Amino acid sequence: MQQNFARVAAMAAGRAPFDAKLAADSAANAEFLARLPWPAFGDGTDKGRENRAKSEIWQDKARFNEYADKMQAEMSKLTAATKSGNLDAIKPAVGAVGNSCKTCHDAFRKD
């Protein structure tokens, strides 16, 4: 997910040349991948393997799920923005996705 999102973010920040098709394809890939990690955080998955997840994921599952839903919604908006081919529409969508990722990582991921 991060690799695909980072590709679009680099274009939005001017660190990579803007390629509308690559941006749209990368955003669509990231959106698809954004739906996949959540079963890894089911009941009991906090036991048995070292990971970067804080225990708060399982202690405050409702908030964790809220953050996950928000990220997925923002990722969908990014995909829609990239389909426009308009870099000015993509930039704020990239920011919203980045903020939703950061919010969750700050709350639920170990350094």
PDB file of C-alpha atoms in Angstrom:
ATOM      1  CA  MET A   1       0.000   0.000   0.000  1.00  0.00           C
ATOM      2  CA  GLN A   2       2.711   2.453   1.030  1.00  0.00           C
ATOM      3  CA  GLN A   3       4.735   2.011  -2.160  1.00  0.00           C
ATOM      4  CA  ASN A   4       1.753   2.791  -4.381  1.00  0.00           C
ATOM      5  CA  PHE A   5       0.609   5.710  -2.252  1.00  0.00           C
ATOM      6  CA  ALA A   6       4.159   7.100  -2.061  1.00  0.00           C
ATOM      7  CA  ARG A   7       4.353   7.145  -5.850  1.00  0.00           C
ATOM      8  CA  VAL A   8       1.282   9.417  -6.031  1.00  0.00           C
ATOM      9  CA  ALA A   9       2.473  11.507  -3.097  1.00  0.00           C
ATOM     10  CA  ALA A  10       5.829  12.108  -4.806  1.00  0.00           C
ATOM     11  CA  MET A  11       3.998  13.400  -7.879  1.00  0.00           C
ATOM     12  CA  ALA A  12       1.792  15.644  -5.745  1.00  0.00           C
ATOM     13  CA  ALA A  13       4.848  17.060  -3.978  1.00  0.00           C
ATOM     14  CA  GLY A  14       6.732  17.668  -7.221  1.00  0.00           C
ATOM     15  CA  ARG A  15       9.416  15.112  -6.370  1.00  0.00           C
ATOM     16  CA  ALA A  16       8.425  12.959  -9.358  1.00  0.00           C
ATOM     17  CA  PRO A  17       7.053  13.934 -12.759  1.00  0.00           C
ATOM     18  CA  PHE A  18       3.273  13.831 -12.950  1.00  0.00           C
ATOM     19  CA  ASP A  19       1.983  10.882 -14.944  1.00  0.00           C
ATOM     20  CA  ALA A  20      -1.816  10.785 -14.809  1.00  0.00           C
ATOM     21  CA  LYS A  21      -2.124   7.110 -15.769  1.00  0.00           C
ATOM     22  CA  LEU A  22       0.546   5.992 -13.310  1.00  0.00           C
ATOM     23  CA  ALA A  23      -1.069   8.093 -10.573  1.00  0.00           C
ATOM     24  CA  ALA A  24      -4.496   6.574 -11.245  1.00  0.00           C
ATOM     25  CA  ASP A  25      -3.132   3.020 -11.402  1.00  0.00           C
ATOM     26  CA  SER A  26      -1.079   3.504  -8.229  1.00  0.00           C
ATOM     27  CA  ALA A  27      -3.999   5.014  -6.321  1.00  0.00           C
ATOM     28  CA  ALA A  28      -6.289   2.171  -7.408  1.00  0.00           C
ATOM     29  CA  ASN A  29      -3.705  -0.360  -6.218  1.00  0.00           C
ATOM     30  CA  ALA A  30      -3.317   1.429  -2.884  1.00  0.00           C
ATOM     31  CA  GLU A  31      -7.088   1.584  -2.445  1.00  0.00           C
ATOM     32  CA  PHE A  32      -7.375  -2.165  -3.053  1.00  0.00           C
ATOM     33  CA  LEU A  33      -4.523  -2.918  -0.661  1.00  0.00           C
ATOM     34  CA  ALA A  34      -6.070  -0.634   1.992  1.00  0.00           C
ATOM     35  CA  ARG A  35      -8.833  -3.212   2.456  1.00  0.00           C
ATOM     36  CA  LEU A  36      -6.504  -6.133   3.165  1.00  0.00           C
ATOM     37  CA  PRO A  37      -4.649  -5.724   6.474  1.00  0.00           C
ATOM     38  CA  TRP A  38      -7.571  -5.686   8.910  1.00  0.00           C
ATOM     39  CA  PRO A  39      -8.005  -9.458   9.484  1.00  0.00           C
ATOM     40  CA  ALA A  40      -4.448  -9.440  10.834  1.00  0.00           C
ATOM     41  CA  PHE A  41      -5.781  -7.448  13.802  1.00  0.00           C
ATOM     42  CA  GLY A  42      -8.576  -9.820  14.833  1.00  0.00           C
ATOM     43  CA  ASP A  43      -9.109 -11.217  18.308  1.00  0.00           C
ATOM     44  CA  GLY A  44      -6.037 -13.042  19.571  1.00  0.00           C
ATOM     45  CA  THR A  45      -3.731 -11.802  16.828  1.00  0.00           C
ATOM     46  CA  ASP A  46      -1.836  -9.718  19.363  1.00  0.00           C
ATOM     47  CA  LYS A  47      -0.290 -12.914  20.752  1.00  0.00           C
ATOM     48  CA  GLY A  48       2.542 -15.086  19.537  1.00  0.00           C
ATOM     49  CA  ARG A  49       4.551 -12.937  17.130  1.00  0.00           C
ATOM     50  CA  GLU A  50       6.639  -9.854  17.558  1.00  0.00           C
ATOM     51  CA  ASN A  51       5.106  -6.935  15.686  1.00  0.00           C
ATOM     52  CA  ARG A  52       4.929  -3.141  15.595  1.00  0.00           C
ATOM     53  CA  ALA A  53       1.343  -2.940  16.812  1.00  0.00           C
ATOM     54  CA  LYS A  54       0.520  -1.359  20.155  1.00  0.00           C
ATOM     55  CA  SER A  55      -1.789  -3.250  22.502  1.00  0.00           C
ATOM     56  CA  GLU A  56      -4.226  -0.332  22.215  1.00  0.00           C
ATOM     57  CA  ILE A  57      -5.444  -1.833  18.922  1.00  0.00           C
ATOM     58  CA  TRP A  58      -7.142  -4.612  20.847  1.00  0.00           C
ATOM     59  CA  GLN A  59      -8.003  -2.489  23.879  1.00  0.00           C
ATOM     60  CA  ASP A  60      -9.708   0.239  21.831  1.00  0.00           C
ATOM     61  CA  LYS A  61     -10.899  -1.713  18.812  1.00  0.00           C
ATOM     62  CA  ALA A  62     -13.712   0.733  18.029  1.00  0.00           C
ATOM     63  CA  ARG A  63     -11.316   3.643  17.609  1.00  0.00           C
ATOM     64  CA  PHE A  64      -8.886   1.492  15.605  1.00  0.00           C
ATOM     65  CA  ASN A  65     -11.710   0.443  13.280  1.00  0.00           C
ATOM     66  CA  GLU A  66     -12.834   4.065  12.972  1.00  0.00           C
ATOM     67  CA  TYR A  67      -9.336   5.085  11.869  1.00  0.00           C
ATOM     68  CA  ALA A  68      -9.196   2.183   9.407  1.00  0.00           C
ATOM     69  CA  ASP A  69     -12.554   3.174   7.910  1.00  0.00           C
ATOM     70  CA  LYS A  70     -11.411   6.796   7.623  1.00  0.00           C
ATOM     71  CA  MET A  71      -8.221   5.809   5.814  1.00  0.00           C
ATOM     72  CA  GLN A  72     -10.134   3.616   3.387  1.00  0.00           C
ATOM     73  CA  ALA A  73     -12.608   6.424   2.673  1.00  0.00           C
ATOM     74  CA  GLU A  74      -9.787   8.895   2.051  1.00  0.00           C
ATOM     75  CA  MET A  75      -8.032   6.364  -0.184  1.00  0.00           C
ATOM     76  CA  SER A  76     -11.242   6.067  -2.256  1.00  0.00           C
ATOM     77  CA  LYS A  77     -11.339   9.852  -2.599  1.00  0.00           C
ATOM     78  CA  LEU A  78      -7.722   9.808  -3.764  1.00  0.00           C
ATOM     79  CA  THR A  79      -8.541   7.228  -6.416  1.00  0.00           C
ATOM     80  CA  ALA A  80     -11.403   9.400  -7.648  1.00  0.00           C
ATOM     81  CA  ALA A  81      -9.156  12.469  -7.712  1.00  0.00           C
ATOM     82  CA  THR A  82      -6.485  10.670  -9.734  1.00  0.00           C
ATOM     83  CA  LYS A  83      -9.085   9.630 -12.292  1.00  0.00           C
ATOM     84  CA  SER A  84      -9.655  13.328 -12.978  1.00  0.00           C
ATOM     85  CA  GLY A  85      -6.083  13.656 -14.215  1.00  0.00           C
ATOM     86  CA  ASN A  86      -5.934  17.015 -12.403  1.00  0.00           C
ATOM     87  CA  LEU A  87      -2.887  17.357 -10.157  1.00  0.00           C
ATOM     88  CA  ASP A  88      -4.534  20.223  -8.257  1.00  0.00           C
ATOM     89  CA  ALA A  89      -7.361  17.845  -7.282  1.00  0.00           C
ATOM     90  CA  ILE A  90      -4.918  15.114  -6.309  1.00  0.00           C
ATOM     91  CA  LYS A  91      -2.797  17.188  -3.926  1.00  0.00           C
ATOM     92  CA  PRO A  92      -5.399  17.687  -1.165  1.00  0.00           C
ATOM     93  CA  ALA A  93      -6.510  14.066  -1.479  1.00  0.00           C
ATOM     94  CA  VAL A  94      -2.910  12.936  -0.944  1.00  0.00           C
ATOM     95  CA  GLY A  95      -2.750  15.129   2.150  1.00  0.00           C
ATOM     96  CA  ALA A  96      -5.951  13.637   3.543  1.00  0.00           C
ATOM     97  CA  VAL A  97      -4.711  10.081   3.045  1.00  0.00           C
ATOM     98  CA  GLY A  98      -1.367  10.926   4.600  1.00  0.00           C
ATOM     99  CA  ASN A  99      -3.057  12.508   7.605  1.00  0.00           C
ATOM    100  CA  SER A 100      -5.331   9.517   8.123  1.00  0.00           C
ATOM    101  CA  CYS A 101      -2.361   7.131   7.966  1.00  0.00           C
ATOM    102  CA  LYS A 102      -0.333   9.262  10.387  1.00  0.00           C
ATOM    103  CA  THR A 103      -3.206   9.559  12.861  1.00  0.00           C
ATOM    104  CA  CYS A 104      -3.581   5.803  13.075  1.00  0.00           C
ATOM    105  CA  HIS A 105       0.144   5.069  13.125  1.00  0.00           C
ATOM    106  CA  ASP A 106       0.710   7.628  15.868  1.00  0.00           C
ATOM    107  CA  ALA A 107      -2.000   6.047  17.988  1.00  0.00           C
ATOM    108  CA  PHE A 108      -1.509   2.363  17.241  1.00  0.00           C
ATOM    109  CA  ARG A 109       1.982   1.618  15.877  1.00  0.00           C
ATOM    110  CA  LYS A 110       5.153   1.247  17.921  1.00  0.00           C
ATOM    111  CA  ASP A 111       8.142   3.295  16.795  1.00  0.00           C
TER     112      ASP A 111
END
